Amino acid sequence: MALQRILTIATICLLNGEQYESQEYVLEALAKCPPGADLIVMPHMPFLSFGADSAAEDLKPFADFAADANACLALSMTEREGDETYFTAVLLDRSGQIIGRYRKAHALADDDIALGDELPVFDTEFGPIGMTIGTDFYIAEIYEVLRMKGADIITWHHYPERLRDHSTWEPLLMARCVDSHVHIVAAMYADEKTYLTNRHAIKMPGAAWGRSMVLNRVGTPVADTGYEDGIAVAIVNLDKRKKSGTGADFRKENTFIVSSFGDRKALQPVAEAYVKPQLPAYEKRTCRLVVGYLPAEDMWRDEKVPEAMLRLIDRAAEIKPDLLLLSEQGCSAADETTSRVMDMVAEKAAELKCYIAIGGIANYGESSVCHVWDRTGKIVYHQPIYWPRGFEKLEVFDTDFGRVGSHTCGDLYTPLFDRVLALKGAEIIIDPSQMWGASGRHNGTMLRARAADNAVWIACAHWNTSDPSLRSLIIDPYGQVVAGSEFMREGLIYYDIDLDDKRVYYAGLMPEQQQRADSGMAAYSLENLPEQRKGWREMLFSARRPELYGIIPTVNEVILRYRPEESPYALTEEQRAAIKRAETKEAPDE
């Protein structure tokens, strides 16, 4: 049996406040780390600095600690080189030697720093480590690059943002782990006062979150400091996997995760220079988004007229939908009955004067296709399910109110699928699904992460099966559920959305600040509250650096780990050989 990599990871949560921003305090906190840790991770500490050419000397107190503790130490500080200022994460080995430096390579609206030009992964005795700093967390491409470079652990060194949305961090943290198949070690700050969230309208910044965490490969916190300072310690096995018991999932993980197969050419837009899509002039910008849900026994199958589904479409007329989504079915357009029912759906779309989207109709040589009928009953969009084999291009389409894209079922577990749709201008992503995954809550959390990452509305239509947490959902661009179905029932949920109402972000400085005080709500004031601005997605997308993401649309050894040779979806020997030649720059055999 192969040796397993079992190690002890410690992550430190520091107190937030000017009185704690000193090397003395940091070293005192570090000294409280219990013995025996293999890897210790610290938050980002911009108040401490080192010189690019004097790093060994400037970091000596931390190097000495690493050597005395016989532990690898990951920390993040300000780095200065000439006139440039960087935020830099440093990895020290057990002897205190620097084995890696990562200069933060992305800047959001308030990151006033010079940028590095690499997303490196560093080899250690227990496996490759990737490092991220602060607002890197909001850019999913960074984590996919680190994953594809082989990272087994990714650290996130954070410093409190002046206004933050911690409720969105939880689904994003899970998604970063699930997508990257890594342990994530998050190192944060906590306020010495009780935890309190922000409220911008009354100039209330709230408190630092705390919660330095070690999260496993499926996003479960296995150690957590809670909303306070301290140290969280976890013993993790980097090689432990559960067996695949379904015969359909070829990946061995702690929870059921759908693998994706085939080439990755459809992800090419993430590695191309971003040009904001020019949207047409729509007739309106509001949409009544409706999701219909049914028991699984009412699924539309070959040689069957789905009476319950057709009745549900008729019921939708009462609420006057603009877009009606139904789940992934199990029928084929080649079937005579199915073809006839498709004509009936077209008639109903014309009667209701709404767009109708239904997944799971085999057509165009594909096993499951999302079809969309427009207000006249014409099919205007057909997007196949992606994960079983992959294909070259993802499409979006324009309605008379906005731009829409789709993923189907297990496509949810293809990282950056929804990013491509958003880069192409999708404002709403629909998901006709049969997927139940590890749990309904797990599935819903991943959907929330996709919405928050891309500032899109997501509508998912599930079958009423699995546990009570599995619901058909409508999720807003903040990643919050605004409508959910009942369990083991049939019905309709809807939400009225305004596509011109953009997600906000925080940057700059408000002209009037809450004066700090020793007690009451004003005790939380830092007198640096930022302005609220609209256009999160535009700001985020302008901060992306596609020139660093060239690895993402490729298939490499890391991707192949999830495609066993016995799988019908595995690459051919010729494809594997070509990949190996490309990696080793070997010439093909004559």
XYZ file of C-alpha atoms in Angstrom:
590
model
C 0.000 0.000 0.000
C 1.289 3.460 -0.898
C 2.316 5.729 1.953
C -0.324 8.295 2.854
C 0.462 11.927 3.511
C -0.887 12.648 6.984
C 0.002 16.036 8.417
C -1.037 18.476 11.099
C -2.108 21.904 9.880
C -2.510 24.941 12.126
C -4.074 28.236 11.081
C -3.874 31.380 13.189
C -6.529 34.044 13.688
C -5.098 37.367 14.862
C -6.914 40.214 16.595
C -7.789 43.154 14.367
C -6.912 46.678 15.466
C -4.134 49.235 15.295
C -2.870 48.203 18.740
C -2.207 44.697 17.406
C -0.393 45.671 14.228
C 3.136 44.963 15.360
C 5.695 42.230 14.861
C 5.844 41.729 18.628
C 2.136 40.876 18.850
C 2.282 38.626 15.803
C 5.225 36.633 17.176
C 3.501 36.307 20.555
C 0.415 34.896 18.830
C 2.570 32.588 16.739
C 4.366 31.300 19.837
C 1.033 29.979 21.175
C 0.850 27.443 18.346
C 0.922 23.949 19.884
C 3.928 21.785 19.036
C 3.771 19.153 16.338
C 2.353 21.178 13.441
C 3.725 20.381 9.993
C 2.282 23.505 8.365
C 1.354 26.785 10.089
C -0.547 29.477 8.177
C -0.831 33.140 9.169
C -3.121 35.918 7.874
C -1.996 38.655 5.508
C -0.099 41.270 7.537
C 0.265 44.407 5.380
C 1.545 46.342 8.403
C 4.729 44.232 8.342
C 7.170 44.452 5.463
C 10.373 43.046 4.042
C 12.725 44.065 1.254
C 12.917 42.041 -1.922
C 16.708 41.869 -1.619
C 16.813 41.535 2.161
C 14.068 38.974 2.685
C 16.208 36.463 4.582
C 17.351 39.116 7.048
C 13.970 40.840 7.406
C 12.079 37.567 7.897
C 14.632 36.082 10.310
C 12.325 36.115 13.381
C 9.796 34.043 11.436
C 12.487 31.794 9.976
C 13.823 31.174 13.479
C 10.351 30.238 14.649
C 9.899 27.792 11.764
C 13.237 26.159 12.546
C 12.539 25.950 16.290
C 9.037 24.551 15.667
C 10.279 22.207 12.929
C 7.318 23.364 10.824
C 6.699 24.907 7.433
C 5.377 28.443 7.855
C 3.189 30.322 5.360
C 2.775 34.056 5.878
C 1.933 37.156 3.858
C 3.275 40.716 4.151
C 4.100 43.863 2.236
C 7.181 43.491 0.041
C 9.134 46.501 -1.196
C 11.391 46.588 -4.236
C 12.586 50.014 -5.326
C 9.532 52.200 -5.788
C 7.167 49.218 -6.040
C 5.010 47.792 -3.262
C 3.698 44.231 -3.471
C 1.577 41.999 -1.275
C 3.619 38.815 -1.074
C 3.031 35.395 0.463
C 6.154 33.576 1.599
C 6.587 29.866 2.304
C 9.350 28.822 4.714
C 10.458 25.211 5.160
C 11.187 23.443 8.456
C 14.676 24.908 8.563
C 13.417 28.459 7.995
C 14.618 28.659 4.390
C 12.430 30.475 1.854
C 11.128 27.914 -0.624
C 8.532 30.076 -2.363
C 7.278 33.623 -2.863
C 3.982 34.601 -4.459
C 3.355 38.238 -5.331
C -0.372 39.006 -5.451
C -1.173 39.027 -9.148
C -4.650 40.599 -9.182
C -5.913 43.926 -7.894
C -9.536 44.842 -7.248
C -10.829 48.389 -6.855
C -9.066 49.143 -3.555
C -5.889 47.078 -3.988
C -3.328 49.850 -4.487
C -0.297 47.649 -5.151
C 2.073 46.548 -7.882
C 1.297 43.104 -9.281
C 3.242 39.912 -9.734
C 2.966 38.002 -12.988
C 2.788 34.383 -11.853
C 0.431 31.964 -10.130
C 3.044 29.561 -8.772
C 2.771 26.261 -6.911
C 5.567 25.274 -4.525
C 6.758 21.723 -3.897
C 7.017 20.667 -0.266
C 7.712 17.374 1.474
C 3.983 16.745 1.786
C 2.858 17.960 -1.614
C 2.466 21.059 -3.803
C 1.089 24.208 -2.165
C -0.554 27.188 -3.845
C -0.968 30.537 -2.104
C -3.585 33.293 -2.415
C -3.908 36.700 -0.749
C -6.946 38.787 0.144
C -9.178 39.627 -2.789
C -7.651 36.836 -4.902
C -10.454 34.828 -3.296
C -13.051 36.439 -5.558
C -11.391 35.320 -8.796
C -12.202 31.663 -9.433
C -9.665 31.326 -12.261
C -6.778 31.627 -9.800
C -7.893 28.503 -7.964
C -8.380 26.547 -11.179
C -4.859 27.432 -12.314
C -3.383 26.332 -8.983
C -5.401 23.125 -9.123
C -4.193 22.345 -12.638
C -0.617 22.978 -11.520
C -1.087 20.177 -9.011
C -1.764 21.961 -5.708
C -2.928 19.699 -2.885
C -3.245 22.595 -0.423
C -4.133 26.241 -1.109
C -3.632 28.895 1.535
C -5.727 32.070 1.771
C -4.054 34.867 3.722
C -6.632 37.564 4.402
C -6.733 41.010 5.971
C -10.120 42.554 6.878
C -11.856 44.293 4.036
C -13.533 47.557 5.011
C -16.962 46.143 4.165
C -17.510 42.506 3.383
C -20.199 39.906 2.770
C -19.280 36.969 4.973
C -22.501 35.108 4.163
C -21.228 34.682 0.616
C -17.813 33.470 1.771
C -19.259 30.186 3.015
C -20.554 28.914 -0.358
C -17.474 30.311 -2.097
C -15.140 28.492 0.296
C -16.950 25.219 -0.375
C -16.835 25.788 -4.129
C -13.116 26.623 -4.092
C -12.409 23.298 -2.320
C -14.777 21.192 -4.428
C -13.618 22.697 -7.710
C -9.917 22.500 -6.883
C -10.010 19.151 -5.005
C -7.735 20.664 -2.367
C -7.597 21.415 1.308
C -7.896 25.167 1.811
C -6.326 26.830 4.822
C -7.904 30.221 5.498
C -6.160 32.594 7.920
C -8.216 35.582 9.089
C -8.651 38.274 11.752
C -11.212 38.618 14.525
C -12.444 41.671 16.397
C -11.946 41.766 20.164
C -15.565 42.924 20.403
C -18.516 40.625 19.723
C -19.010 39.679 16.118
C -21.437 41.990 14.325
C -22.128 42.232 10.622
C -21.937 45.425 8.573
C -24.762 47.829 7.797
C -23.603 50.362 5.283
C -26.748 52.500 5.422
C -25.928 53.591 8.979
C -22.156 53.757 8.407
C -21.635 50.529 10.321
C -18.600 48.486 9.129
C -19.159 45.547 11.446
C -16.446 43.333 12.893
C -13.753 41.170 11.384
C -15.111 37.661 10.797
C -12.564 35.530 12.597
C -13.001 31.918 11.525
C -9.516 30.900 10.505
C -10.274 27.461 9.097
C -8.908 24.283 7.642
C -11.387 23.006 5.044
C -11.187 19.574 3.458
C -11.414 18.710 -0.232
C -15.208 19.001 -0.269
C -15.393 22.284 1.611
C -16.181 21.048 5.117
C -14.406 22.960 7.913
C -12.464 20.357 9.920
C -10.988 23.020 12.218
C -12.347 26.510 12.889
C -11.420 29.263 15.357
C -14.967 30.582 15.324
C -15.641 34.303 15.582
C -12.587 34.910 17.730
C -8.823 34.930 17.694
C -6.895 31.759 18.334
C -5.516 28.723 16.553
C -7.384 25.990 14.690
C -5.566 22.675 14.303
C -6.502 19.716 12.117
C -4.864 16.406 11.251
C -5.542 15.760 7.560
C -4.833 12.877 5.218
C -4.126 14.307 1.774
C -4.522 10.891 0.145
C -7.704 9.612 1.757
C -10.620 9.015 -0.609
C -13.877 7.129 -0.327
C -14.814 4.458 -2.820
C -17.002 5.250 -5.785
C -20.076 3.113 -5.233
C -22.315 4.297 -8.045
C -20.587 2.921 -11.114
C -21.227 6.261 -12.801
C -18.941 8.559 -10.845
C -15.318 7.812 -11.631
C -13.849 10.161 -9.083
C -13.101 8.975 -5.567
C -13.949 11.705 -3.086
C -15.619 12.139 0.284
C -18.883 13.110 -1.396
C -20.486 12.369 -4.749
C -19.137 14.791 -7.356
C -19.849 14.569 -11.082
C -16.706 14.235 -13.156
C -16.314 16.115 -16.436
C -14.733 14.471 -19.472
C -13.542 15.249 -22.965
C -11.588 18.274 -24.095
C -11.851 21.673 -22.432
C -11.977 23.891 -25.513
C -15.296 25.351 -24.395
C -13.430 27.043 -21.530
C -11.181 28.955 -23.954
C -12.888 32.334 -23.334
C -11.449 32.464 -19.798
C -7.948 32.638 -21.314
C -8.799 35.334 -23.854
C -8.688 39.094 -23.414
C -12.034 40.210 -22.012
C -14.163 42.539 -24.061
C -17.436 43.468 -22.438
C -20.221 42.012 -24.622
C -22.395 44.487 -26.451
C -25.971 43.629 -25.549
C -28.831 44.574 -27.852
C -31.482 47.118 -26.968
C -34.077 44.968 -25.187
C -37.759 45.735 -25.174
C -37.716 45.704 -21.378
C -35.307 44.837 -18.563
C -37.599 43.099 -16.102
C -38.341 39.390 -16.051
C -40.786 37.250 -14.119
C -38.643 34.158 -13.706
C -40.683 31.011 -12.988
C -39.531 27.498 -12.087
C -41.910 24.534 -12.288
C -41.290 21.414 -10.196
C -42.830 17.936 -10.205
C -42.413 14.517 -8.572
C -39.919 12.276 -10.371
C -42.616 9.849 -11.511
C -43.950 12.591 -13.785
C -40.719 12.779 -15.809
C -41.260 13.074 -19.564
C -40.111 9.834 -21.190
C -40.310 8.244 -24.636
C -43.752 7.114 -25.766
C -45.292 9.096 -22.938
C -47.354 12.263 -22.953
C -46.260 14.148 -19.784
C -49.725 15.201 -18.688
C -48.589 16.594 -15.317
C -45.938 18.754 -16.992
C -48.398 20.092 -19.541
C -50.914 20.910 -16.783
C -48.191 22.714 -14.860
C -47.392 24.841 -17.908
C -51.087 25.730 -18.139
C -51.111 26.687 -14.450
C -48.183 29.026 -15.096
C -50.485 31.156 -17.242
C -52.021 32.513 -14.022
C -48.759 34.181 -12.992
C -47.770 35.441 -16.451
C -44.137 34.290 -16.700
C -41.547 35.803 -18.974
C -39.323 32.723 -18.653
C -40.546 29.327 -17.416
C -37.970 26.661 -16.552
C -38.701 22.943 -16.155
C -36.329 20.179 -15.143
C -34.141 17.741 -17.080
C -36.345 15.065 -18.645
C -35.579 11.614 -20.056
C -36.929 11.606 -23.602
C -35.704 11.754 -27.195
C -36.881 14.024 -29.972
C -36.557 11.038 -32.309
C -39.485 9.419 -30.505
C -42.782 10.135 -32.289
C -44.653 10.951 -29.081
C -41.876 13.185 -27.808
C -41.831 15.064 -31.105
C -45.562 15.601 -30.879
C -45.323 16.863 -27.286
C -42.574 19.269 -28.333
C -45.069 20.774 -30.763
C -47.566 21.037 -27.899
C -44.974 22.884 -25.797
C -44.409 25.257 -28.707
C -48.136 25.983 -28.830
C -48.251 26.645 -25.101
C -45.270 29.011 -25.308
C -47.185 30.978 -27.944
C -50.384 30.904 -25.850
C -48.611 32.086 -22.700
C -46.410 34.473 -24.670
C -43.412 33.366 -22.640
C -40.078 31.615 -23.090
C -40.179 27.966 -21.994
C -36.969 26.060 -21.190
C -36.914 22.277 -20.752
C -33.828 20.078 -20.400
C -33.203 16.397 -20.971
C -34.489 16.027 -24.522
C -32.063 13.909 -26.573
C -31.530 15.675 -29.888
C -28.858 16.831 -32.356
C -26.849 13.692 -31.586
C -26.662 14.572 -27.861
C -28.061 12.655 -24.893
C -29.557 15.616 -23.019
C -30.266 19.021 -24.526
C -31.821 22.104 -22.967
C -34.358 23.461 -25.469
C -35.835 26.968 -25.263
C -38.989 28.026 -27.077
C -39.586 31.765 -27.505
C -42.842 33.686 -27.086
C -43.960 32.626 -30.575
C -43.245 28.923 -29.997
C -40.025 28.798 -32.010
C -37.003 26.895 -30.646
C -34.320 29.582 -30.314
C -31.702 27.772 -28.213
C -30.434 24.248 -27.689
C -27.488 23.609 -25.381
C -26.331 20.014 -24.725
C -25.225 18.732 -21.345
C -21.456 19.194 -21.187
C -19.890 16.945 -18.575
C -20.205 13.469 -20.195
C -17.915 14.277 -23.107
C -17.275 18.010 -23.456
C -17.604 20.025 -26.651
C -16.033 23.056 -28.243
C -18.358 25.938 -27.496
C -20.865 27.189 -24.937
C -23.700 29.329 -26.222
C -25.936 32.047 -24.798
C -29.076 33.586 -26.294
C -30.964 36.862 -26.182
C -34.548 37.175 -25.071
C -36.516 40.401 -25.307
C -35.463 41.278 -21.740
C -31.866 40.069 -21.354
C -29.199 37.476 -22.122
C -29.522 33.888 -20.860
C -27.272 30.821 -20.772
C -27.704 27.306 -19.422
C -25.870 24.515 -17.725
C -27.489 21.142 -17.115
C -27.383 18.996 -13.994
C -23.806 17.799 -13.324
C -22.370 20.682 -15.376
C -22.578 22.484 -12.027
C -19.350 20.657 -11.118
C -17.364 21.860 -14.123
C -15.379 24.810 -12.750
C -15.651 27.994 -14.826
C -18.509 26.706 -17.026
C -20.748 29.472 -15.700
C -17.866 31.955 -15.931
C -17.761 31.404 -19.698
C -21.493 32.093 -19.936
C -21.059 35.280 -17.878
C -18.098 36.412 -19.974
C -20.406 36.062 -22.965
C -22.901 38.348 -21.275
C -25.316 35.926 -19.591
C -27.356 37.693 -16.908
C -29.473 34.656 -16.063
C -28.270 31.043 -16.013
C -30.864 28.297 -16.082
C -30.222 24.776 -14.813
C -32.630 21.981 -15.764
C -31.397 19.206 -13.512
C -31.782 15.661 -12.225
C -28.753 16.121 -9.982
C -29.043 15.428 -6.260
C -25.326 15.241 -5.414
C -24.074 14.770 -1.879
C -27.138 16.493 -0.433
C -29.635 19.116 -1.401
C -27.851 21.636 0.797
C -24.520 20.801 -0.861
C -26.065 21.234 -4.301
C -27.738 24.503 -3.334
C -24.486 25.823 -1.859
C -22.655 25.174 -5.120
C -25.424 26.959 -7.050
C -25.115 29.913 -4.675
C -21.378 30.053 -5.317
C -21.855 30.077 -9.103
C -24.330 32.966 -8.812
C -22.108 34.992 -6.479
C -18.931 34.370 -8.493
C -20.470 35.669 -11.697
C -23.064 38.160 -10.419
C -25.814 36.309 -12.275
C -29.314 35.124 -11.471
C -29.556 31.328 -11.368
C -32.732 29.298 -11.674
C -32.536 25.543 -11.050
C -35.365 23.060 -11.584
C -34.857 19.782 -9.700
C -36.986 16.695 -9.319
C -38.514 16.318 -5.850
C -36.331 13.422 -4.812
C -33.459 12.914 -2.354
C -33.462 14.653 1.021
C -35.759 17.538 2.043
C -32.996 20.076 1.465
C -33.054 19.490 -2.307
C -35.215 22.260 -3.726
C -35.808 23.958 -7.017
C -34.317 27.401 -6.482
C -34.047 30.950 -7.728
C -30.812 32.602 -6.562
C -29.855 36.257 -6.852
C -26.472 37.682 -7.967
C -25.316 37.854 -4.342
C -25.677 34.090 -4.026
C -28.798 34.313 -1.859
C -31.872 32.123 -2.341
C -34.920 34.275 -3.048
C -37.396 31.485 -3.884
C -37.488 27.754 -3.205
C -39.880 24.919 -3.968
C -41.713 22.648 -1.561
C -40.521 19.110 -0.951
C -42.367 16.152 -2.482
C -44.935 18.435 -4.080
C -45.593 19.935 -7.471
C -45.913 23.609 -8.111
C -44.398 26.860 -9.319
C -42.079 29.395 -7.745
C -41.296 32.783 -9.207
C -39.414 36.003 -8.650
C -39.555 39.351 -10.428
C -36.084 40.544 -11.354
C -34.718 43.824 -12.658
C -31.684 43.155 -14.834
C -30.537 46.769 -14.635
C -30.176 46.520 -10.861
C -26.480 45.653 -10.632
C -24.707 44.043 -7.694
C -22.828 46.566 -5.575
C -19.273 46.590 -4.281
C -17.379 48.844 -1.899
C -14.384 51.057 -2.704
C -13.116 54.590 -2.253
C -14.000 56.553 0.857
C -17.301 58.052 2.004
C -17.050 61.816 2.628
C -18.809 61.511 5.990
C -17.680 58.902 8.509
C -19.097 57.567 11.749
C -16.978 59.019 14.542
C -15.285 56.366 16.634
C -16.300 55.988 20.279
C -15.410 53.763 23.200
C -18.801 52.094 23.467
C -22.001 51.401 21.562
C -22.253 50.850 17.836
C -19.736 53.623 17.192
C -17.091 51.480 18.907
C -16.988 49.429 15.708
C -16.214 52.434 13.532
C -12.817 52.557 11.845
C -13.550 55.916 10.187
C -12.662 54.485 6.786
C -16.021 53.319 5.452
C -15.964 52.950 1.642
C -18.506 54.151 -0.865
C -21.120 51.798 -2.262
C -20.850 51.458 -6.030
C -22.789 49.440 -8.584
C -21.184 47.123 -11.101
C -19.410 44.328 -9.199
C -19.172 42.068 -12.235
C -17.761 44.766 -14.495
C -15.192 45.697 -11.847
C -14.256 42.064 -11.175
C -13.991 41.112 -14.850
C -11.771 44.110 -15.569
C -9.414 42.874 -12.825
C -9.032 39.402 -14.323
C -5.748 38.584 -16.072
C -6.524 36.063 -18.828
C -2.862 35.939 -19.850
C -2.264 33.950 -16.648
C -5.030 31.416 -17.341
C -3.719 29.695 -20.476
C -3.564 26.308 -18.760
C -7.308 26.240 -18.033
C -8.689 25.232 -21.481
C -6.207 22.330 -21.693
C -6.180 18.717 -20.535
C -3.135 17.867 -18.445
C -2.002 15.162 -16.036
C -4.026 16.658 -13.164
C -7.234 16.561 -15.199
C -6.491 12.983 -16.285
C -6.414 11.824 -12.662
C -10.201 11.863 -12.771
C -10.489 9.830 -15.971
C -9.495 6.215 -15.210
C -8.505 4.159 -18.212
C -11.440 1.794 -17.708
C -13.854 4.705 -17.998
C -15.766 4.945 -21.296
C -15.058 8.670 -21.121
C -11.284 8.295 -20.741
C -9.002 9.774 -23.356
C -7.521 7.466 -25.946
C -3.930 6.234 -25.700
C -3.053 8.530 -28.618
C -4.509 11.518 -26.766
C -2.626 10.611 -23.590
C 0.618 10.195 -25.524
C 0.134 13.585 -27.190
C -0.380 15.233 -23.821
C 2.729 13.553 -22.418
C 4.783 14.669 -25.428
C 3.546 18.224 -24.981
C 4.485 18.172 -21.310
C 7.943 16.735 -21.947
C 8.410 18.475 -25.306
C 9.171 15.145 -26.952
C 8.840 14.696 -30.691
C 6.297 12.101 -31.891
C 7.621 8.716 -32.982
C 8.217 8.357 -36.710
